XYZ file of C-alpha atoms in Angstrom:
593
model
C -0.203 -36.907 45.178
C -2.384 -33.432 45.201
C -2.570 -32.424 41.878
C -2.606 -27.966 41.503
C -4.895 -26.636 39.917
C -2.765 -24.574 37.951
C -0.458 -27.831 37.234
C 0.188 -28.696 33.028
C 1.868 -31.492 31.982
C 5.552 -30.615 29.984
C 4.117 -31.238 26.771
C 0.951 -28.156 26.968
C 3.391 -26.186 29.320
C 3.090 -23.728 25.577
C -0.438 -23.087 26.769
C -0.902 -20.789 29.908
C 2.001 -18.645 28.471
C -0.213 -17.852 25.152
C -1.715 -14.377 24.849
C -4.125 -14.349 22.031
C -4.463 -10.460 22.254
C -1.056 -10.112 22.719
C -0.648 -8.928 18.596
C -2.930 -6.828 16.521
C -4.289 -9.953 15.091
C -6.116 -12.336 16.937
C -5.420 -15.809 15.843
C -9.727 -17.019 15.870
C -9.613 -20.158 13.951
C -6.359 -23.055 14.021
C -5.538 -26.440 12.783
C -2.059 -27.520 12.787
C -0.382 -31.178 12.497
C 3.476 -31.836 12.615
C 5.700 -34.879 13.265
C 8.733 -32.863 13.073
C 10.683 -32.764 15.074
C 7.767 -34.283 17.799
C 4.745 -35.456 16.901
C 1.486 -32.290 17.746
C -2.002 -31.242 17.102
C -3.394 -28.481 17.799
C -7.178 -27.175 16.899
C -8.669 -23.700 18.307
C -11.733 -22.303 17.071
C -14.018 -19.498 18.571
C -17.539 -18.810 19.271
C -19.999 -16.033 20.689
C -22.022 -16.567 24.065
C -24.158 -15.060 26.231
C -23.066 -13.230 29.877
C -25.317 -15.668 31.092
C -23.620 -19.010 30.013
C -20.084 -17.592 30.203
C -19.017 -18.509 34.017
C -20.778 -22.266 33.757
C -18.661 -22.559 30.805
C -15.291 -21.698 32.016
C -16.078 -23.903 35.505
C -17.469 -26.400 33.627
C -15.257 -30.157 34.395
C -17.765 -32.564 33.126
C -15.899 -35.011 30.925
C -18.305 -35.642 28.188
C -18.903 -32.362 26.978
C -15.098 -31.632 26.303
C -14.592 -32.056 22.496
C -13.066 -29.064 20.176
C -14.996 -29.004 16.928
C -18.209 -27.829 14.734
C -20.604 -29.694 13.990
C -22.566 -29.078 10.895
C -25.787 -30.878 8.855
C -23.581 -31.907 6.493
C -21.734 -32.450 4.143
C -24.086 -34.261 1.635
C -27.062 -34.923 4.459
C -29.840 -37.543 3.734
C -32.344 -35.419 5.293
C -35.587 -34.475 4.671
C -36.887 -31.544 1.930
C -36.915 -29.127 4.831
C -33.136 -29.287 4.981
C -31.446 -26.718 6.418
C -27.272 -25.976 6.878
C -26.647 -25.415 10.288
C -23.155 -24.442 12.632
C -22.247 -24.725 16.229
C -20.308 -26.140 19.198
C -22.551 -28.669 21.069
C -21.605 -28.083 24.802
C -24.580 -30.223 26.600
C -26.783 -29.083 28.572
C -24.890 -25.740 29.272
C -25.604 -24.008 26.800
C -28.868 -25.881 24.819
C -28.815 -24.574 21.605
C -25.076 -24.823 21.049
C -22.344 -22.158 20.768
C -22.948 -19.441 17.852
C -19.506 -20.335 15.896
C -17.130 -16.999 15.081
C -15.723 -19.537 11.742
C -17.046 -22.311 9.788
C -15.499 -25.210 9.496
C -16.295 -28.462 7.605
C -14.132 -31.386 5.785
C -14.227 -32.070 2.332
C -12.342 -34.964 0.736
C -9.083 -35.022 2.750
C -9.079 -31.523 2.786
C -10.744 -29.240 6.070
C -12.278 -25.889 5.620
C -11.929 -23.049 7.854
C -14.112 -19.948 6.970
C -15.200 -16.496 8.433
C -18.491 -15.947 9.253
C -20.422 -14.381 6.531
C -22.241 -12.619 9.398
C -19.037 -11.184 10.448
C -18.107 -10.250 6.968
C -21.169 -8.669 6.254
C -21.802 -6.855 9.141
C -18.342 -4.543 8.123
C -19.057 -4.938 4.163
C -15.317 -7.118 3.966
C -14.963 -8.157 0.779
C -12.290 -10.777 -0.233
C -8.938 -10.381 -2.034
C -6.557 -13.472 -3.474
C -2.575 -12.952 -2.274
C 0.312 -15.084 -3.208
C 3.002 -15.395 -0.186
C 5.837 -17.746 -0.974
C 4.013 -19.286 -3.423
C 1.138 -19.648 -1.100
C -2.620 -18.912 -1.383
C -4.153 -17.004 1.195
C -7.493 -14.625 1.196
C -7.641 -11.581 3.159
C -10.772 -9.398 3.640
C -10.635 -5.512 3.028
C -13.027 -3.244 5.010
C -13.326 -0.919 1.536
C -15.369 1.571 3.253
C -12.290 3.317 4.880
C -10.513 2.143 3.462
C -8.510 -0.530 6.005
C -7.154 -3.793 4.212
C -6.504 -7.097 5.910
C -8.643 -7.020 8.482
C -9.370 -10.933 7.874
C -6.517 -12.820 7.376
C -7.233 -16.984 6.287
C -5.462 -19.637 4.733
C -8.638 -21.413 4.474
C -8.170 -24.777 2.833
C -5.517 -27.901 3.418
C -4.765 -31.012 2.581
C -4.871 -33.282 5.525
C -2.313 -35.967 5.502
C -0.837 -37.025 8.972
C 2.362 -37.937 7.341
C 3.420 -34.107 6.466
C 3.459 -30.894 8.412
C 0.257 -28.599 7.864
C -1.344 -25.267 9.416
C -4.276 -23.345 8.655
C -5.806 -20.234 10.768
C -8.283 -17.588 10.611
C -7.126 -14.274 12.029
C -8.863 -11.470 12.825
C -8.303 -7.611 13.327
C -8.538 -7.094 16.975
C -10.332 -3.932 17.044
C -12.727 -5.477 14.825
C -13.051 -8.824 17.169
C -14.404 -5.942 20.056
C -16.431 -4.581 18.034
C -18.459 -7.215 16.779
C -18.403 -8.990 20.768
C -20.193 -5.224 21.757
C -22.411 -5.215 18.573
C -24.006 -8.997 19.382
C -23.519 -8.393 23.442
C -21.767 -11.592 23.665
C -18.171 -12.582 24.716
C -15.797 -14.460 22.679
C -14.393 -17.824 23.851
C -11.925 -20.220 22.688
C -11.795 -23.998 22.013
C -9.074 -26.105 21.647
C -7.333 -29.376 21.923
C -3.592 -29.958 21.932
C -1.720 -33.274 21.663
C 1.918 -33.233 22.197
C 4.701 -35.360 23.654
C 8.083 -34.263 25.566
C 10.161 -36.157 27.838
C 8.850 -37.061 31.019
C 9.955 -34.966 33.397
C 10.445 -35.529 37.462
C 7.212 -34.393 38.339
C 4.641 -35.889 35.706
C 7.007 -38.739 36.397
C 5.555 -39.094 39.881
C 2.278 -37.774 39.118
C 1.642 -40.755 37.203
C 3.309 -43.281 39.706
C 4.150 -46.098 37.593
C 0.341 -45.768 35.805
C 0.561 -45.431 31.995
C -1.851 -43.218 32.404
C -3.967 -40.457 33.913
C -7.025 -38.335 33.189
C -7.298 -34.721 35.529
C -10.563 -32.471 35.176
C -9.490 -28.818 35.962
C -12.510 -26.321 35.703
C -12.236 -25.062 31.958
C -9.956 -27.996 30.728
C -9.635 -32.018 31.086
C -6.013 -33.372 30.331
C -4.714 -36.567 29.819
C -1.820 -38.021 29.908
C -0.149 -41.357 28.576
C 3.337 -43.138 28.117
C 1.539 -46.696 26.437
C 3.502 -47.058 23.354
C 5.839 -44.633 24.217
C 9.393 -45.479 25.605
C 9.799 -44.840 28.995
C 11.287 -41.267 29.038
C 8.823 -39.724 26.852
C 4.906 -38.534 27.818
C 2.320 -37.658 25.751
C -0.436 -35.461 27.070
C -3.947 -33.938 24.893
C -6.056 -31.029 26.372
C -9.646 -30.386 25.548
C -10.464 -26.948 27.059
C -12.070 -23.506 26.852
C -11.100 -19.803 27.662
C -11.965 -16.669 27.804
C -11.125 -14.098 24.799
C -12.928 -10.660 24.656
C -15.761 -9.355 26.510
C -18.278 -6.633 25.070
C -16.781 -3.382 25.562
C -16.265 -0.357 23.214
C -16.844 0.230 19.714
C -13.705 0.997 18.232
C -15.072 0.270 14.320
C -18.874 1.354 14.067
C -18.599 3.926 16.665
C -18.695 7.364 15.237
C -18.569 5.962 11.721
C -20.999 8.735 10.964
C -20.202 11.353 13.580
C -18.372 14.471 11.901
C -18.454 15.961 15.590
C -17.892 19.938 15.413
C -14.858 20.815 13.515
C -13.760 24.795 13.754
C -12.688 25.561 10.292
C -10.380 28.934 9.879
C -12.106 31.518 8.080
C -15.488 29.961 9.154
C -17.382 31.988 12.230
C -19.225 28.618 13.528
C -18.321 25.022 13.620
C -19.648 22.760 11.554
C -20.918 19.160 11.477
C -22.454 17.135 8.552
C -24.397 19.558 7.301
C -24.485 23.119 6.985
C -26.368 25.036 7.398
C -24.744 28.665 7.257
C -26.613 31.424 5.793
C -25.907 32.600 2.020
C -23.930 31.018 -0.598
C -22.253 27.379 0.881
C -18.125 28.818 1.787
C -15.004 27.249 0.936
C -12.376 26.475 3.105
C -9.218 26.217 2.324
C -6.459 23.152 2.765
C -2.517 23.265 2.323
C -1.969 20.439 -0.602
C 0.565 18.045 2.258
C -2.957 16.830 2.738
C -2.403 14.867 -0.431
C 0.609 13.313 0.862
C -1.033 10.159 2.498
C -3.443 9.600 -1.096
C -0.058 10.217 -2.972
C 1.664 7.540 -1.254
C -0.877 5.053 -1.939
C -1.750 5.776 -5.840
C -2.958 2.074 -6.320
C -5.630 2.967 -4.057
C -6.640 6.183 -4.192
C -7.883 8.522 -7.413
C -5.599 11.727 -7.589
C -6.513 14.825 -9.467
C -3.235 16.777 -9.260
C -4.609 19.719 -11.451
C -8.176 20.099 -9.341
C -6.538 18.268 -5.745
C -9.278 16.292 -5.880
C -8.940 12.963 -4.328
C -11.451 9.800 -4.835
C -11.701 6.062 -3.375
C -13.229 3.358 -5.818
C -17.148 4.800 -5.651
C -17.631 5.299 -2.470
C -16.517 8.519 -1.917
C -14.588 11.976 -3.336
C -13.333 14.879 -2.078
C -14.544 17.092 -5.295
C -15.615 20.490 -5.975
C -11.879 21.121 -5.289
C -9.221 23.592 -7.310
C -6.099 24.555 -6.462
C -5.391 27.872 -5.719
C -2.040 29.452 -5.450
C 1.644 27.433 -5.051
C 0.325 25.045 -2.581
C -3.332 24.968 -1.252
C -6.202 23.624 -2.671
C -9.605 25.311 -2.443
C -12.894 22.911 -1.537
C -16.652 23.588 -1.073
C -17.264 22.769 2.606
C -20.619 21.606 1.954
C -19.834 19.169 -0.860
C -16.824 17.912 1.412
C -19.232 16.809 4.206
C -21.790 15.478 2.286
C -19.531 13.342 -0.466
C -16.515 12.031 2.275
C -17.003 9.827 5.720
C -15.507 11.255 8.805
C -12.145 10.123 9.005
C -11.419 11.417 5.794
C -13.336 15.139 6.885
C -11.269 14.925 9.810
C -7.782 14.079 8.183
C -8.218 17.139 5.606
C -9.129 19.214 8.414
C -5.775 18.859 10.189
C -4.329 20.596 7.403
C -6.900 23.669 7.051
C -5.417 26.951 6.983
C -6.750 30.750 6.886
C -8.523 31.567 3.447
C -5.518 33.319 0.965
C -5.693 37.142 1.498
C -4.067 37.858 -2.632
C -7.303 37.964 -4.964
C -8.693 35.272 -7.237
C -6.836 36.900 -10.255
C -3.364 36.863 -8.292
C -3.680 33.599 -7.192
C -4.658 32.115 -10.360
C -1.547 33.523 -12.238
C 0.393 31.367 -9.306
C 2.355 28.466 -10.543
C 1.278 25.156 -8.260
C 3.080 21.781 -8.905
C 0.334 20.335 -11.248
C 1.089 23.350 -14.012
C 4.724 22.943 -13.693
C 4.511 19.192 -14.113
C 2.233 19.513 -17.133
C 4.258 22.085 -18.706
C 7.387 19.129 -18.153
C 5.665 16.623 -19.472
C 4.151 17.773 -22.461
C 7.297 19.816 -23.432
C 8.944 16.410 -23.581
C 6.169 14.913 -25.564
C 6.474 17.644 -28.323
C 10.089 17.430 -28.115
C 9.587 13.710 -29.399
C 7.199 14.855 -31.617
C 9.884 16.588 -33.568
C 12.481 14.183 -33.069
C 10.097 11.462 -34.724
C 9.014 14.328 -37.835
C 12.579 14.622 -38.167
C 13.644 10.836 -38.656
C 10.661 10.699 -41.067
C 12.459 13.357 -42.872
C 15.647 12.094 -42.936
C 14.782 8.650 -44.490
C 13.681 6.576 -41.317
C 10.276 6.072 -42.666
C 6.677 5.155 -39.961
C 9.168 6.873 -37.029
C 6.600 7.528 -34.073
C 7.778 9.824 -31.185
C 7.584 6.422 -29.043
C 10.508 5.359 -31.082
C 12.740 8.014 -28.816
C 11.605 8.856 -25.778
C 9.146 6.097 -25.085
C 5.725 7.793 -25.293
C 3.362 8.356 -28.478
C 2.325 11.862 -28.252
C -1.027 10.355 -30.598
C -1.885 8.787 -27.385
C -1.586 11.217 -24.532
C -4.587 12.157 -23.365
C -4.758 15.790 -22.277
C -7.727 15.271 -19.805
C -5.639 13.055 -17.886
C -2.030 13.334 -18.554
C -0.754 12.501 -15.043
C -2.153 8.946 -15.164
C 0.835 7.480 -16.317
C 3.237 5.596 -14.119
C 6.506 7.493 -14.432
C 4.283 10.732 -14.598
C 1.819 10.679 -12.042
C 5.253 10.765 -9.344
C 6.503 14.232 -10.366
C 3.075 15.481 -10.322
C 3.039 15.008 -6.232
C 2.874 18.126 -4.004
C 5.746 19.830 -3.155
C 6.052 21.447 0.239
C 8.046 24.412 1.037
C 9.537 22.616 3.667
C 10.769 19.401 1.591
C 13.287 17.802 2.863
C 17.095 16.873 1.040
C 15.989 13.657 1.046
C 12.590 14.099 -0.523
C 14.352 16.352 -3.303
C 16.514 13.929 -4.224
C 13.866 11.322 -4.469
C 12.045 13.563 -6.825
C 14.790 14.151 -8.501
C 14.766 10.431 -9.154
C 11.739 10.691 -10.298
C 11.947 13.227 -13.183
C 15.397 11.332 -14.286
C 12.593 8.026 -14.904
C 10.559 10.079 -16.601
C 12.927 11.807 -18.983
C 15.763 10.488 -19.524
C 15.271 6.774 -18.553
C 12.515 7.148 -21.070
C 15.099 7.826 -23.762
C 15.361 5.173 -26.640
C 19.379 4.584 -27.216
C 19.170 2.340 -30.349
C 16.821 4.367 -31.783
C 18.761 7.816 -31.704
C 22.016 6.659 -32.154
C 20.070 4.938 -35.534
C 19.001 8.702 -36.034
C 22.257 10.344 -35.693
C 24.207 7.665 -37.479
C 21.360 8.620 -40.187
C 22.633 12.526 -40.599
C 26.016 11.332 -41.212
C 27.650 10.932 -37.425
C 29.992 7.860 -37.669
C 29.075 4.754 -35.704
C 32.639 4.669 -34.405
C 32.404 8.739 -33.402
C 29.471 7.557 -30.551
C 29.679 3.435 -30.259
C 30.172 4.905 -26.145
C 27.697 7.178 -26.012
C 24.023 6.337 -24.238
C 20.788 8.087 -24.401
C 21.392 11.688 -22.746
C 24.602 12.423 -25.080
C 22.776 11.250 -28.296
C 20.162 13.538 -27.735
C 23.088 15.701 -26.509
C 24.680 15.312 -30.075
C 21.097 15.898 -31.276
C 20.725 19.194 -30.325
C 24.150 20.302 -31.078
C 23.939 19.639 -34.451
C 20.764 21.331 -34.579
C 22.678 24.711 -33.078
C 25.031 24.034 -35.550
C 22.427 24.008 -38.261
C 20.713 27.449 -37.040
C 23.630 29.620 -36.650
C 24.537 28.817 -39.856
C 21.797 28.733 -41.693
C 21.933 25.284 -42.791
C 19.051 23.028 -43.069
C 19.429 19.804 -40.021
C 17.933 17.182 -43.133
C 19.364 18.637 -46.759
C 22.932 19.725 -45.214
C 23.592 17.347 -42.348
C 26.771 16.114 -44.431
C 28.389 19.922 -43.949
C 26.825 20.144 -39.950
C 28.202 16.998 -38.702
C 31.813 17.815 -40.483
C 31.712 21.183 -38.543
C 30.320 19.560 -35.223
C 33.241 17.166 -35.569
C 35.553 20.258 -36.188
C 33.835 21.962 -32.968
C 34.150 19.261 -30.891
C 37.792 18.154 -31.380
C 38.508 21.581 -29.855
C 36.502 20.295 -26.969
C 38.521 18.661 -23.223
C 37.169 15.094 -22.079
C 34.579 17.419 -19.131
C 33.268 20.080 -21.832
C 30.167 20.215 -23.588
C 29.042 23.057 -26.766
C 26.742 24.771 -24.929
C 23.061 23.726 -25.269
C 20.171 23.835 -22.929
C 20.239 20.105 -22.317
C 23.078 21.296 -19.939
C 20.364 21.460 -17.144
C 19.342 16.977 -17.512
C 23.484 16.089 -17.518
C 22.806 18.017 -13.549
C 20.157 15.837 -13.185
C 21.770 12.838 -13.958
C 24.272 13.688 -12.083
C 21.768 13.694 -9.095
C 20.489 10.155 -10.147
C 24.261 9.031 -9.895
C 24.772 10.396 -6.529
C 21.722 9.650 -5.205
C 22.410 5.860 -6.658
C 25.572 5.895 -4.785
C 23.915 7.326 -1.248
C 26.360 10.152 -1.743
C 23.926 12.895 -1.602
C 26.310 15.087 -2.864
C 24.469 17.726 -5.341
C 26.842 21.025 -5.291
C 26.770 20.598 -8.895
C 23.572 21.112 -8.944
C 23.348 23.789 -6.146
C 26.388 25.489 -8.064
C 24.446 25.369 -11.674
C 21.152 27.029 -10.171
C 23.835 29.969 -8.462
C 21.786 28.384 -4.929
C 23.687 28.351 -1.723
C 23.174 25.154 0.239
C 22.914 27.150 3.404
C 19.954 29.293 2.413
C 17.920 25.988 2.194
C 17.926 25.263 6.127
C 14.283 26.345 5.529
C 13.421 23.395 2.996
C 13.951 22.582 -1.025
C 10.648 23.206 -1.978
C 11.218 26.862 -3.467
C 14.751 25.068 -5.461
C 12.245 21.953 -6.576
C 9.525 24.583 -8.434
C 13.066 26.346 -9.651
C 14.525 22.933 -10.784
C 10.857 22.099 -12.204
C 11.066 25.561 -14.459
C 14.386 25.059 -15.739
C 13.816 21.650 -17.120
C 10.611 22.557 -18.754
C 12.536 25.408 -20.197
C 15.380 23.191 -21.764
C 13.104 20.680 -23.302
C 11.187 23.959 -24.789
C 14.209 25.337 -25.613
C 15.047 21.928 -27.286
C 12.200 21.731 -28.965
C 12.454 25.098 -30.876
C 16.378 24.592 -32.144
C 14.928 21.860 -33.642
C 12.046 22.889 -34.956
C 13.946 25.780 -36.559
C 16.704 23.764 -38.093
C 14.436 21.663 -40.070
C 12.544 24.836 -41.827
């Protein structure tokens, strides 16, 4: 019976219908043993050659030269002193010197090794990071330089016990595979073997014609196939064989890594390119501050500035000599911009480059951007738990730090970099015009975890309880009403001249008196009236509701004038908290004097 050449026996039938560059990742480097529910094996590893050996390779049907491993001069040789470690894939007399191996691989114990090239690494300056997934080790290689993470993907090491499922790989970044095939002028080729069993079909059935078995060369690939020690319905069938992966083509990595091209920059007569070289002093250009939104979603990797817009990556590289300028643009020396960023990052701030500002330097600076109004939030709650703690001192609750109430010492805030907090550094991200409901809400969100999920409830109800306020009186109140309560008695305390610390005996009897008076849904009015809103937001926005006419109702804002974005109601919304915890802050400053 003529065997086809394109003929695979039911158990590798897996194998023509594989497309390694099918994915983003290219699967370079595989061992995997099962016995469940059917006994396989499976081993792949990949190498670099030469145009010149490539089509004697993939024709190639001599028998002795198909195998599917690296060999190596060790481990532990008993060599000479001139020892030296060596890798490759011995294919005879095809290709002399063996194949240049794409991973390493040797055993050690019971365990096999499978790791990248340290050419390959080093050639794109990886460098390697430890990640847990389901309780399993894996390393992945970062190209830091861009930055681009996981371009090398391994689970390098594994226990090797026939008894017990296993699987180990290598994979690669595809554009990066191409890259390195162009860099080296080589293609990339595959090795495997596969042993599997499946019942026998028809076909093999006849194919094998009462044999137990049968060997076929195929150019590229030997199989054989075997039912000895198998019942009679089952086949087993291992394939030693070779293909082709990538050729040498483009260089989608290292090309233009340095190339700035010519970028036309509004307000600039020429394009530029990596340097300039314009007459007079070097120009600014100028940037709207969305250009932060890509750094601002990825703080764990990126250094933001929010008062300057500056933006840095590890050491590598910074967009400095940056201010902001105005509500929302941020102001950088061209020059500086080429010289300190790679392209990628030049060209990415250049898609948001607008016409230079026609207002003057003095107008523009008295523009509020959404650094100052996040500052002025944030340390106008810091003070306000300054006083709260000086207060408690006051009153008898002796070593009381403003961390005791709203969850951050005001000894250790440092005013050079106030944002770097994590609840702060959020509300501290630009705010476009154009922000959508969604994006509001969210920042809303934001500026509830900040203030008032920040507030300590044991600690002011302690306080309150302290001036006189029965337990029983707020045993169902949280953290927003006891500050509520806070402040009221402090209003209390000013309009009637009454001291918050010597007379709180005579301002809680009257608060008590005032708030009898009070329905379930009223409040003495105080300008904490503006965080119950926001809370209010959290709740809906908890509850995918969405529904914030309180809030629109509060800030006298009609929903359908914001068909143009939220932006202009966030810097709003931004003002009128900073002005309540001010506001806050002075009632009870003054009812303590």
């Amino acid at each position: 019976m003529k065997v086809p050449v394109d003929y695979w026996p039911e158990p590798l039938k897996n194998i023509p219908k594989e497309a390694p560059l099918a994915d983003e990742y290219v699967t370079v480097a595989e061992v995997i043993s099962s016995r469940d529910p059917d006994y396989r094996y499976r081993q792949t590893f990949t190498g670099l050659v030469k145009e010149k050996y490539l089509i004697k390779l993939l024709n190639d049907t001599e028998e002795h030269i198909f195998h599917c491993d690296i060999e190596t001069s060790g481990p532990h040789p008993c060599g000479p002193n001139d020892y030296r470690p060596s890798f490759k894939i011995v294919w005879g007399n095809i290709v002399p010197n063996g194949i240049e191996p794409l991973v390493l691989s040797w055993e050690g114990g019971s365990q096999k090794i499978l790791a990248p090239d340290s050419g390959l690494l080093m050639t794109y300056g990886l460098i390697p990071r430890l990640v847990k997934i389901n309780g399993e080790e894996f390393v992945v290689w970062d190209d830091l330089s861009y930055p681009q993470y996981d371009i090398v993907k391994c689970k390098m090491a594994e226990e090797f016990d026939w008894s017990r499922e296993s699987h180990q790989y290598i994979s690669i970044h595809k554009d990066y595979l191409l890259d390195y095939a162009t860099l080296r002028d080589c293609h990339l080729i595959q090795i495997y073997v596969e042993n599997n069993v499946s019942p026998l079909t028809d076909f093999d059935a006849r194919l094998l014609n009462e044999e137990y078995s049968m060997s076929f060369s195929f150019p590229g690939r030997r199989i054989n196939m075997t039912t000895e020690g198998q019942p009679s319905s089952t086949l087993g069938a291992v394939v030693w064989g070779i293909r082709h992966l990538i050729s040498p083509g483009n260089l989608p990595v290292t090309e233009g890594y340095r190339d700035y091209g010519e970028l036309v920059w509004p307000g600039l007569k020429n394009p530029v390119t990596e340097k300039y070289s314009g007459p007079g002093p070097m120009p600014y250009i100028y940037v709207k501050d969305s250009v932060l939104d890509f750094y601002e979603s990825n703080p764990h990797k990126y250094d933001i500035y929010p008062e300057s817009g500056s933006v840095g990556f590890r050491n590598q590289w910074s967009v400095g000599y940056s201010n902001r300028v105005g509500r929302d643009l941020i102001r950088v020396e061209i020059k500086k911009l080429y010289e300190s960023t790679p392209p990628d990052v030049v060209r990415h701030w250049h898609k948001y480059a607008v016409e230079p500002p026609k207002e003057s330097p003095e107008k523009l600076r008295k523009i509020l951007n959404v650094a100052d109004r996040s500052k002025r939030v944030y340390l106008s709650y810091i003070d306000l738990g300054k006083t709260i703690s000086i207060i408690a001192n006051n009153a008898g609750l002796n070593n009381s730090q403003s961390s005791d109430f709203i969850g951050f010492n005001h000894l250790e805030v440092n005013h050079l970099d106030w944002w770097s907090d994590k609840k702060v550094f959020p509300i501290t991200c630009h705010i476009p015009i154009e922000m959508s409901e969604d994006r509001f809400l969210d920042r809303c969100l934001s500026l509830t975890k900040l203030i008032i999920d920040s507030l300590k409830e044991k600690n002011l109800r302690k306080l309150i309880i302290h001036l006189g306020v029965e337990s029983d009186i707020i045993k169902k109140f949280r953290s927003l009403k006891l500050l509520a309560i806070l402040i009221e008695l402090a209003i209390i305390a000013n309009d009637t001249g009454l001291n918050l610390i010597k007379n709180s005996e005579e301002i809680v009897k009257r608060w008590i008196e005032i708030s009898d008076k009070l329905k379930d849904d009223e409040f003495i009015p105080s300008p904490i009236n503006v965080l119950y809103v926001l809370y209010e937001v959290r709740i809906e926005k908890a509850h995918s509701s969405n529904n914030i006419d309180n809030l629109l109702k509060s800030l006298d804002v009609d929903k359908a004038s914001l068909t143009t974005g939220w932006g202009l109601l966030m810097d709003r919304f931004y003002d009128e908290i900073a002005d309540s915890l001010e506001e806050m802050n002075h009632l009870l400053c003054e009812a303590i004097e």
